[in-house]
Tab-separated table of N, CA, C and O in Angstrom:
chain	number	residue	atom	x	y	z
A	1	UNK	N	-13.416	20.092	-35.508
A	1	UNK	CA	-12.420	20.936	-34.877
A	1	UNK	C	-12.173	20.438	-33.461
A	1	UNK	O	-13.087	20.341	-32.651
A	2	UNK	N	-10.938	20.122	-33.142
A	2	UNK	CA	-10.593	19.613	-31.830
A	2	UNK	C	-10.505	20.702	-30.784
A	2	UNK	O	-10.359	21.886	-31.098
A	3	UNK	N	-10.611	20.281	-29.530
A	3	UNK	CA	-10.445	21.227	-28.429
A	3	UNK	C	-10.052	20.492	-27.164
A	3	UNK	O	-10.267	19.289	-27.025
A	4	UNK	N	-9.474	21.261	-26.246
A	4	UNK	CA	-9.064	20.764	-24.935
A	4	UNK	C	-9.782	21.574	-23.878
A	4	UNK	O	-9.701	22.808	-23.881
A	5	UNK	N	-10.494	20.879	-22.988
A	5	UNK	CA	-11.214	21.542	-21.903
A	5	UNK	C	-10.929	20.812	-20.596
A	5	UNK	O	-10.435	19.687	-20.584
A	6	UNK	N	-11.270	21.477	-19.496
A	6	UNK	CA	-11.110	20.874	-18.175
A	6	UNK	C	-12.164	21.444	-17.237
A	6	UNK	O	-12.810	22.451	-17.546
A	7	UNK	N	-12.342	20.797	-16.123
A	7	UNK	CA	-13.096	21.373	-15.012
A	7	UNK	C	-12.641	20.688	-13.735
A	7	UNK	O	-12.004	19.642	-13.779
A	8	UNK	N	-12.948	21.317	-12.603
A	8	UNK	CA	-12.508	20.804	-11.308
A	8	UNK	C	-13.712	20.625	-10.396
A	8	UNK	O	-14.554	21.532	-10.279
A	9	UNK	N	-13.779	19.462	-9.768
A	9	UNK	CA	-14.813	19.185	-8.775
A	9	UNK	C	-14.139	18.988	-7.423
A	9	UNK	O	-13.202	18.197	-7.288
A	10	UNK	N	-14.602	19.727	-6.436
A	10	UNK	CA	-14.126	19.644	-5.057
A	10	UNK	C	-14.925	18.530	-4.385
A	10	UNK	O	-16.057	18.737	-3.953
A	11	UNK	N	-14.332	17.334	-4.308
A	11	UNK	CA	-15.057	16.190	-3.764
A	11	UNK	C	-15.140	16.221	-2.241
A	11	UNK	O	-15.981	15.548	-1.662
A	12	UNK	N	-14.295	17.015	-1.596
A	12	UNK	CA	-14.343	17.122	-0.135
A	12	UNK	C	-15.565	17.918	0.320
A	12	UNK	O	-16.131	17.641	1.376
A	13	UNK	N	-15.943	18.905	-0.490
A	13	UNK	CA	-17.049	19.781	-0.114
A	13	UNK	C	-18.273	19.630	-1.008
A	13	UNK	O	-19.265	20.326	-0.815
A	14	UNK	N	-18.190	18.736	-1.996
A	14	UNK	CA	-19.332	18.455	-2.859
A	14	UNK	C	-19.763	19.634	-3.709
A	14	UNK	O	-20.956	19.921	-3.807
A	15	UNK	N	-18.794	20.313	-4.336
A	15	UNK	CA	-19.136	21.473	-5.152
A	15	UNK	C	-18.060	21.695	-6.219
A	15	UNK	O	-16.979	21.100	-6.149
A	16	UNK	N	-18.349	22.575	-7.177
A	16	UNK	CA	-17.320	22.899	-8.172
A	16	UNK	C	-16.116	23.562	-7.515
A	16	UNK	O	-16.251	24.265	-6.514
A	17	UNK	N	-14.955	23.335	-8.086
A	17	UNK	CA	-13.729	23.966	-7.608
A	17	UNK	C	-13.566	25.320	-8.280
A	17	UNK	O	-12.958	25.419	-9.346
A	18	UNK	N	-14.125	26.347	-7.686
A	18	UNK	CA	-14.097	27.696	-8.259
A	18	UNK	C	-12.849	28.451	-7.815
A	18	UNK	O	-12.431	28.342	-6.668
A	19	UNK	N	-12.251	29.206	-8.731
A	19	UNK	CA	-11.108	30.041	-8.399
A	19	UNK	C	-9.786	29.300	-8.341
A	19	UNK	O	-8.845	29.766	-7.694
A	20	UNK	N	-9.682	28.165	-9.027
A	20	UNK	CA	-8.446	27.376	-9.023
A	20	UNK	C	-7.587	27.760	-10.221
A	20	UNK	O	-8.053	27.759	-11.363
A	21	UNK	N	-6.339	28.063	-9.956
A	21	UNK	CA	-5.391	28.384	-11.027
A	21	UNK	C	-5.093	27.116	-11.820
A	21	UNK	O	-4.823	26.062	-11.248
A	22	UNK	N	-5.144	27.254	-13.162
A	22	UNK	CA	-4.864	26.144	-14.073
A	22	UNK	C	-3.796	26.613	-15.062
A	22	UNK	O	-3.968	27.638	-15.714
A	23	UNK	N	-2.708	25.844	-15.137
A	23	UNK	CA	-1.634	26.153	-16.083
A	23	UNK	C	-1.539	25.016	-17.099
A	23	UNK	O	-1.627	23.846	-16.723
A	24	UNK	N	-1.345	25.367	-18.364
A	24	UNK	CA	-1.219	24.384	-19.433
A	24	UNK	C	0.160	24.513	-20.072
A	24	UNK	O	0.593	25.631	-20.394
A	25	UNK	N	0.815	23.373	-20.259
A	25	UNK	CA	2.135	23.318	-20.874
A	25	UNK	C	2.139	22.297	-22.003
A	25	UNK	O	1.449	21.272	-21.916
A	26	UNK	N	2.931	22.556	-23.028
A	26	UNK	CA	3.219	21.573	-24.069
A	26	UNK	C	4.561	20.940	-23.729
A	26	UNK	O	5.490	21.630	-23.292
A	27	UNK	N	4.669	19.641	-23.918
A	27	UNK	CA	5.897	18.912	-23.620
A	27	UNK	C	6.477	18.356	-24.912
A	27	UNK	O	5.748	17.817	-25.741
A	28	UNK	N	7.770	18.482	-25.078
A	28	UNK	CA	8.464	17.912	-26.237
A	28	UNK	C	9.893	17.615	-25.823
A	28	UNK	O	10.614	18.520	-25.386
A	29	UNK	N	10.268	16.344	-25.953
A	29	UNK	CA	11.600	15.899	-25.520
A	29	UNK	C	11.792	16.313	-24.061
A	29	UNK	O	11.019	15.931	-23.207
A	30	UNK	N	12.777	17.150	-23.791
A	30	UNK	CA	13.025	17.595	-22.419
A	30	UNK	C	12.582	19.031	-22.187
A	30	UNK	O	13.016	19.660	-21.218
A	31	UNK	N	11.719	19.549	-23.044
A	31	UNK	CA	11.280	20.936	-22.888
A	31	UNK	C	9.823	20.998	-22.451
A	31	UNK	O	9.018	20.127	-22.773
A	32	UNK	N	9.524	22.044	-21.725
A	32	UNK	CA	8.176	22.297	-21.198
A	32	UNK	C	7.872	23.746	-21.524
A	32	UNK	O	8.514	24.652	-21.006
A	33	UNK	N	6.872	23.964	-22.408
A	33	UNK	CA	6.555	25.308	-22.888
A	33	UNK	C	5.186	25.739	-22.372
A	33	UNK	O	4.187	25.054	-22.593
A	34	UNK	N	5.142	26.873	-21.677
A	34	UNK	CA	3.873	27.393	-21.151
A	34	UNK	C	2.981	27.836	-22.299
A	34	UNK	O	3.424	28.550	-23.202
A	35	UNK	N	1.720	27.400	-22.258
A	35	UNK	CA	0.757	27.768	-23.291
A	35	UNK	C	-0.334	28.698	-22.779
A	35	UNK	O	-0.771	29.592	-23.489
A	36	UNK	N	-0.780	28.449	-21.547
A	36	UNK	CA	-1.911	29.230	-21.046
A	36	UNK	C	-2.001	29.110	-19.532
A	36	UNK	O	-1.707	28.062	-18.966
A	37	UNK	N	-2.445	30.195	-18.902
A	37	UNK	CA	-2.769	30.195	-17.478
A	37	UNK	C	-4.147	30.820	-17.346
A	37	UNK	O	-4.425	31.859	-17.943
A	38	UNK	N	-4.998	30.181	-16.577
A	38	UNK	CA	-6.359	30.680	-16.381
A	38	UNK	C	-6.811	30.302	-14.971
A	38	UNK	O	-6.078	29.682	-14.213
A	39	UNK	N	-8.027	30.677	-14.628
A	39	UNK	CA	-8.620	30.370	-13.322
A	39	UNK	C	-10.032	29.844	-13.571
A	39	UNK	O	-10.765	30.377	-14.411
A	40	UNK	N	-10.413	28.800	-12.828
A	40	UNK	CA	-11.747	28.240	-13.000
A	40	UNK	C	-12.820	29.213	-12.530
A	40	UNK	O	-12.617	29.983	-11.596
A	41	UNK	N	-13.957	29.165	-13.197
A	41	UNK	CA	-15.079	30.048	-12.859
A	41	UNK	C	-15.930	29.452	-11.733
A	41	UNK	O	-15.552	28.445	-11.130
A	42	UNK	N	-17.082	30.048	-11.458
A	42	UNK	CA	-17.957	29.608	-10.359
A	42	UNK	C	-18.432	28.166	-10.506
A	42	UNK	O	-18.797	27.521	-9.531
A	43	UNK	N	-18.401	27.648	-11.742
A	43	UNK	CA	-18.841	26.284	-12.015
A	43	UNK	C	-17.663	25.311	-12.068
A	43	UNK	O	-17.820	24.152	-12.449
A	44	UNK	N	-16.452	25.783	-11.709
A	44	UNK	CA	-15.274	24.933	-11.733
A	44	UNK	C	-14.729	24.689	-13.131
A	44	UNK	O	-13.874	23.837	-13.335
A	45	UNK	N	-15.211	25.455	-14.099
A	45	UNK	CA	-14.798	25.293	-15.490
A	45	UNK	C	-14.033	26.521	-15.954
A	45	UNK	O	-14.107	27.582	-15.335
A	46	UNK	N	-13.349	26.378	-17.061
A	46	UNK	CA	-12.691	27.530	-17.684
A	46	UNK	C	-13.696	28.180	-18.622
A	46	UNK	O	-14.539	27.505	-19.215
A	47	UNK	N	-13.634	29.489	-18.760
A	47	UNK	CA	-14.618	30.211	-19.568
A	47	UNK	C	-14.526	29.898	-21.053
A	47	UNK	O	-15.489	30.140	-21.787
A	48	UNK	N	-13.399	29.377	-21.491
A	48	UNK	CA	-13.227	29.000	-22.897
A	48	UNK	C	-12.309	27.790	-22.955
A	48	UNK	O	-11.618	27.483	-21.980
A	49	UNK	N	-12.293	27.071	-24.083
A	49	UNK	CA	-11.373	25.938	-24.200
A	49	UNK	C	-9.931	26.374	-23.961
A	49	UNK	O	-9.550	27.500	-24.292
A	50	UNK	N	-9.144	25.486	-23.393
A	50	UNK	CA	-7.727	25.781	-23.181
A	50	UNK	C	-6.999	25.865	-24.517
A	50	UNK	O	-6.116	26.690	-24.705
A	51	UNK	N	-7.363	24.986	-25.423
A	51	UNK	CA	-6.859	24.999	-26.798
A	51	UNK	C	-8.002	24.573	-27.706
A	51	UNK	O	-8.837	23.753	-27.310
A	52	UNK	N	-7.997	25.091	-28.938
A	52	UNK	CA	-8.970	24.608	-29.919
A	52	UNK	C	-8.487	24.909	-31.321
A	52	UNK	O	-7.615	25.754	-31.527
A	53	UNK	N	-9.053	24.188	-32.260
A	53	UNK	CA	-8.688	24.383	-33.658
A	53	UNK	C	-7.229	24.048	-33.913
A	53	UNK	O	-6.693	23.064	-33.399
A	54	UNK	N	-6.584	24.895	-34.691
A	54	UNK	CA	-5.183	24.661	-35.065
A	54	UNK	C	-4.223	24.735	-33.882
A	54	UNK	O	-3.092	24.256	-33.978
A	55	UNK	N	-4.642	25.329	-32.781
A	55	UNK	CA	-3.772	25.435	-31.603
A	55	UNK	C	-3.588	24.083	-30.913
A	55	UNK	O	-2.604	23.871	-30.219
A	56	UNK	N	-4.547	23.171	-31.103
A	56	UNK	CA	-4.449	21.835	-30.518
A	56	UNK	C	-3.768	20.915	-31.522
A	56	UNK	O	-4.290	20.690	-32.615
A	57	UNK	N	-2.609	20.428	-31.158
A	57	UNK	CA	-1.863	19.511	-32.021
A	57	UNK	C	-1.593	18.223	-31.256
A	57	UNK	O	-1.601	18.203	-30.022
A	58	UNK	N	-1.365	17.153	-31.995
A	58	UNK	CA	-1.023	15.880	-31.359
A	58	UNK	C	0.273	16.056	-30.576
A	58	UNK	O	1.186	16.759	-31.007
A	59	UNK	N	0.327	15.445	-29.421
A	59	UNK	CA	1.524	15.538	-28.602
A	59	UNK	C	1.217	15.356	-27.135
A	59	UNK	O	0.106	14.979	-26.760
A	60	UNK	N	2.197	15.651	-26.309
A	60	UNK	CA	2.055	15.515	-24.863
A	60	UNK	C	1.843	16.880	-24.219
A	60	UNK	O	2.464	17.872	-24.629
A	61	UNK	N	0.984	16.896	-23.221
A	61	UNK	CA	0.640	18.119	-22.513
A	61	UNK	C	0.681	17.876	-21.010
A	61	UNK	O	0.653	16.732	-20.549
A	62	UNK	N	0.681	18.968	-20.275
A	62	UNK	CA	0.645	18.913	-18.818
A	62	UNK	C	-0.289	20.008	-18.319
A	62	UNK	O	-0.182	21.160	-18.733
A	63	UNK	N	-1.205	19.625	-17.458
A	63	UNK	CA	-2.057	20.576	-16.740
A	63	UNK	C	-1.594	20.603	-15.290
A	63	UNK	O	-1.355	19.553	-14.686
A	64	UNK	N	-1.477	21.813	-14.728
A	64	UNK	CA	-1.088	21.969	-13.329
A	64	UNK	C	-2.193	22.763	-12.637
A	64	UNK	O	-2.517	23.881	-13.053
A	65	UNK	N	-2.770	22.175	-11.603
A	65	UNK	CA	-3.875	22.782	-10.867
A	65	UNK	C	-3.399	23.226	-9.483
A	65	UNK	O	-2.766	22.444	-8.770
A	66	UNK	N	-3.724	24.425	-9.087
A	66	UNK	CA	-3.362	24.951	-7.771
A	66	UNK	C	-4.341	24.525	-6.704
A	66	UNK	O	-4.982	25.364	-6.048
A	67	UNK	N	-4.460	23.231	-6.478
A	67	UNK	CA	-5.451	22.689	-5.538
A	67	UNK	C	-5.160	23.069	-4.091
A	67	UNK	O	-6.077	23.397	-3.335
A	68	UNK	N	-3.899	23.017	-3.682
A	68	UNK	CA	-3.555	23.347	-2.297
A	68	UNK	C	-3.923	24.770	-1.940
A	68	UNK	O	-4.484	25.027	-0.861
A	69	UNK	N	-3.630	25.712	-2.834
A	69	UNK	CA	-3.995	27.116	-2.589
A	69	UNK	C	-5.508	27.280	-2.515
A	69	UNK	O	-6.018	28.070	-1.722
A	70	UNK	N	-6.231	26.519	-3.345
A	70	UNK	CA	-7.696	26.568	-3.317
A	70	UNK	C	-8.224	26.132	-1.946
A	70	UNK	O	-9.029	26.840	-1.326
A	71	UNK	N	-7.769	24.992	-1.457
A	71	UNK	CA	-8.261	24.513	-0.163
A	71	UNK	C	-7.835	25.439	0.970
A	71	UNK	O	-8.605	25.680	1.906
A	72	UNK	N	-6.641	25.981	0.896
A	72	UNK	CA	-6.194	26.951	1.907
A	72	UNK	C	-7.085	28.189	1.898
A	72	UNK	O	-7.417	28.729	2.961
A	73	UNK	N	-7.505	28.639	0.708
A	73	UNK	CA	-8.357	29.832	0.607
A	73	UNK	C	-9.735	29.607	1.222
A	73	UNK	O	-10.404	30.565	1.611
A	74	UNK	N	-10.144	28.340	1.328
A	74	UNK	CA	-11.430	28.005	1.959
A	74	UNK	C	-11.302	27.907	3.477
A	74	UNK	O	-12.304	27.716	4.167
A	75	UNK	N	-10.078	27.980	3.982
A	75	UNK	CA	-9.863	27.837	5.413
A	75	UNK	C	-9.731	26.398	5.853
A	75	UNK	O	-9.808	26.095	7.049
A	76	UNK	N	-9.518	25.493	4.908
A	76	UNK	CA	-9.356	24.079	5.224
A	76	UNK	C	-8.065	23.881	6.020
A	76	UNK	O	-7.029	24.433	5.670
A	77	UNK	N	-8.143	23.105	7.075
A	77	UNK	CA	-6.951	22.789	7.864
A	77	UNK	C	-6.101	21.807	7.071
A	77	UNK	O	-6.529	20.684	6.790
A	78	UNK	N	-4.893	22.240	6.697
A	78	UNK	CA	-4.011	21.426	5.867
A	78	UNK	C	-2.696	21.172	6.593
A	78	UNK	O	-2.196	22.047	7.293
A	79	UNK	N	-2.130	19.973	6.414
A	79	UNK	CA	-0.816	19.713	7.009
A	79	UNK	C	0.255	20.508	6.263
A	79	UNK	O	0.030	20.971	5.138
A	80	UNK	N	1.392	20.674	6.882
A	80	UNK	CA	2.509	21.359	6.226
A	80	UNK	C	3.693	20.414	6.192
A	80	UNK	O	4.151	19.998	7.259
A	81	UNK	N	4.188	19.983	5.066
A	81	UNK	CA	3.717	20.409	3.750
A	81	UNK	C	2.370	19.770	3.408
A	81	UNK	O	1.988	18.744	3.983
A	82	UNK	N	1.689	20.382	2.472
A	82	UNK	CA	0.375	19.882	2.043
A	82	UNK	C	0.529	18.523	1.374
A	82	UNK	O	1.479	18.295	0.639
A	83	UNK	N	-0.419	17.627	1.647
A	83	UNK	CA	-0.378	16.313	1.005
A	83	UNK	C	-0.681	16.456	-0.486
A	83	UNK	O	0.041	15.936	-1.327
A	84	UNK	N	-1.773	17.139	-0.827
A	84	UNK	CA	-2.087	17.481	-2.220
A	84	UNK	C	-1.916	18.980	-2.339
A	84	UNK	O	-2.565	19.743	-1.633
A	85	UNK	N	-1.020	19.397	-3.207
A	85	UNK	CA	-0.768	20.821	-3.397
A	85	UNK	C	-0.980	21.174	-4.863
A	85	UNK	O	-2.083	21.455	-5.276
A	86	UNK	N	0.057	21.122	-5.653
A	86	UNK	CA	-0.060	21.349	-7.099
A	86	UNK	C	-0.270	19.991	-7.762
A	86	UNK	O	0.591	19.121	-7.692
A	87	UNK	N	-1.426	19.811	-8.372
A	87	UNK	CA	-1.742	18.554	-9.041
A	87	UNK	C	-1.276	18.656	-10.489
A	87	UNK	O	-1.718	19.540	-11.228
A	88	UNK	N	-0.397	17.738	-10.877
A	88	UNK	CA	0.173	17.733	-12.226
A	88	UNK	C	-0.383	16.530	-12.981
A	88	UNK	O	-0.209	15.388	-12.555
A	89	UNK	N	-1.060	16.812	-14.090
A	89	UNK	CA	-1.609	15.753	-14.934
A	89	UNK	C	-0.925	15.804	-16.294
A	89	UNK	O	-1.040	16.806	-17.007
A	90	UNK	N	-0.212	14.741	-16.647
A	90	UNK	CA	0.403	14.627	-17.976
A	90	UNK	C	-0.447	13.686	-18.802
A	90	UNK	O	-0.833	12.614	-18.336
A	91	UNK	N	-0.702	14.082	-20.034
A	91	UNK	CA	-1.555	13.281	-20.902
A	91	UNK	C	-1.164	13.518	-22.353
A	91	UNK	O	-0.493	14.494	-22.680
A	92	UNK	N	-1.604	12.622	-23.207
A	92	UNK	CA	-1.294	12.720	-24.624
A	92	UNK	C	-2.529	12.972	-25.465
A	92	UNK	O	-3.614	12.479	-25.150
A	93	UNK	N	-2.349	13.724	-26.511
A	93	UNK	CA	-3.386	13.965	-27.505
A	93	UNK	C	-2.945	13.255	-28.780
A	93	UNK	O	-1.938	13.618	-29.383
A	94	UNK	N	-3.672	12.224	-29.162
A	94	UNK	CA	-3.350	11.466	-30.362
A	94	UNK	C	-4.104	11.984	-31.580
A	94	UNK	O	-3.589	11.976	-32.692
A	95	UNK	N	-5.330	12.450	-31.372
A	95	UNK	CA	-6.186	12.913	-32.468
A	95	UNK	C	-6.559	14.366	-32.220
A	95	UNK	O	-7.466	14.664	-31.447
A	96	UNK	N	-5.868	15.278	-32.872
A	96	UNK	CA	-6.077	16.708	-32.642
A	96	UNK	C	-7.435	17.204	-33.129
A	96	UNK	O	-7.820	18.329	-32.830
A	97	UNK	N	-8.178	16.378	-33.841
A	97	UNK	CA	-9.512	16.788	-34.294
A	97	UNK	C	-10.594	16.410	-33.287
A	97	UNK	O	-11.764	16.742	-33.463
A	98	UNK	N	-10.210	15.727	-32.202
A	98	UNK	CA	-11.171	15.259	-31.188
A	98	UNK	C	-11.270	16.240	-30.024
A	98	UNK	O	-10.432	17.120	-29.859
A	99	UNK	N	-12.300	16.048	-29.207
A	99	UNK	CA	-12.473	16.828	-27.976
A	99	UNK	C	-11.824	16.043	-26.838
A	99	UNK	O	-12.227	14.920	-26.542
A	100	UNK	N	-10.837	16.638	-26.207
A	100	UNK	CA	-10.193	16.060	-25.028
A	100	UNK	C	-10.644	16.865	-23.818
A	100	UNK	O	-10.340	18.047	-23.704
A	101	UNK	N	-11.403	16.214	-22.947
A	101	UNK	CA	-11.865	16.842	-21.711
A	101	UNK	C	-11.150	16.141	-20.566
A	101	UNK	O	-11.250	14.925	-20.417
A	102	UNK	N	-10.383	16.910	-19.767
A	102	UNK	CA	-9.557	16.343	-18.710
A	102	UNK	C	-9.993	16.947	-17.374
A	102	UNK	O	-9.477	17.968	-16.943
A	103	UNK	N	-10.980	16.330	-16.719
A	103	UNK	CA	-11.450	16.850	-15.439
A	103	UNK	C	-10.568	16.405	-14.275
A	103	UNK	O	-9.865	15.403	-14.364
A	104	UNK	N	-10.644	17.175	-13.200
A	104	UNK	CA	-9.940	16.842	-11.966
A	104	UNK	C	-10.958	16.760	-10.843
A	104	UNK	O	-11.736	17.693	-10.632
A	105	UNK	N	-10.959	15.642	-10.136
A	105	UNK	CA	-11.745	15.475	-8.918
A	105	UNK	C	-10.735	15.502	-7.782
A	105	UNK	O	-9.793	14.690	-7.773
A	106	UNK	N	-10.907	16.431	-6.831
A	106	UNK	CA	-9.832	16.659	-5.870
A	106	UNK	C	-10.351	16.922	-4.459
A	106	UNK	O	-11.437	17.487	-4.273
A	107	UNK	N	-9.571	16.480	-3.494
A	107	UNK	CA	-9.782	16.778	-2.079
A	107	UNK	C	-8.396	17.099	-1.507
A	107	UNK	O	-7.394	16.941	-2.208
A	108	UNK	N	-8.294	17.505	-0.256
A	108	UNK	CA	-6.963	17.770	0.311
A	108	UNK	C	-6.069	16.536	0.408
A	108	UNK	O	-4.869	16.659	0.615
A	109	UNK	N	-6.649	15.337	0.252
A	109	UNK	CA	-5.869	14.115	0.433
A	109	UNK	C	-5.959	13.129	-0.721
A	109	UNK	O	-5.432	12.017	-0.618
A	110	UNK	N	-6.606	13.508	-1.827
A	110	UNK	CA	-6.666	12.605	-2.977
A	110	UNK	C	-7.107	13.372	-4.217
A	110	UNK	O	-7.666	14.462	-4.129
A	111	UNK	N	-6.833	12.766	-5.375
A	111	UNK	CA	-7.352	13.307	-6.631
A	111	UNK	C	-7.432	12.191	-7.657
A	111	UNK	O	-6.780	11.150	-7.526
A	112	UNK	N	-8.266	12.415	-8.666
A	112	UNK	CA	-8.363	11.482	-9.782
A	112	UNK	C	-8.767	12.255	-11.028
A	112	UNK	O	-9.248	13.398	-10.956
A	113	UNK	N	-8.563	11.608	-12.154
A	113	UNK	CA	-8.914	12.204	-13.434
A	113	UNK	C	-9.361	11.106	-14.378
A	113	UNK	O	-9.230	9.911	-14.067
A	114	UNK	N	-9.866	11.491	-15.520
A	114	UNK	CA	-10.276	10.562	-16.555
A	114	UNK	C	-10.450	11.363	-17.846
A	114	UNK	O	-10.454	12.590	-17.803
A	115	UNK	N	-10.561	10.682	-18.961
A	115	UNK	CA	-10.866	11.384	-20.206
A	115	UNK	C	-12.374	11.471	-20.313
A	115	UNK	O	-13.077	10.487	-20.495
A	116	UNK	N	-12.877	12.679	-20.174
A	116	UNK	CA	-14.308	12.907	-20.237
A	116	UNK	C	-14.753	13.208	-21.653
A	116	UNK	O	-14.027	13.016	-22.616
A	117	UNK	N	-15.967	13.703	-21.749
A	117	UNK	CA	-16.517	14.026	-23.071
A	117	UNK	C	-17.088	15.426	-23.079
A	117	UNK	O	-17.233	16.050	-22.071
């Protein structure tokens, strides 16, 4: 049974990114359909998979992370406009029976991702 998960690591402060808004969208042609909105827990993870089982299908997806609001909530001094604000990650799911883990490593001035396990 396939599933999609994520987590956020705050690389500027060396801790999980807790309380970050995460939005998930399905992409098809020129349409973008909202699937789920959640917030990361104290460990920077979502309490349940974003998608799993029959809900995860092959195709293109987009995760949007509210990183700028997270850093602002910590009192981090940020330029206006913010250099890193809403982080948008587009990715493809080729095998819906697999586990796709899409983590975000983020600071106020950089971010990276990879396909985790």
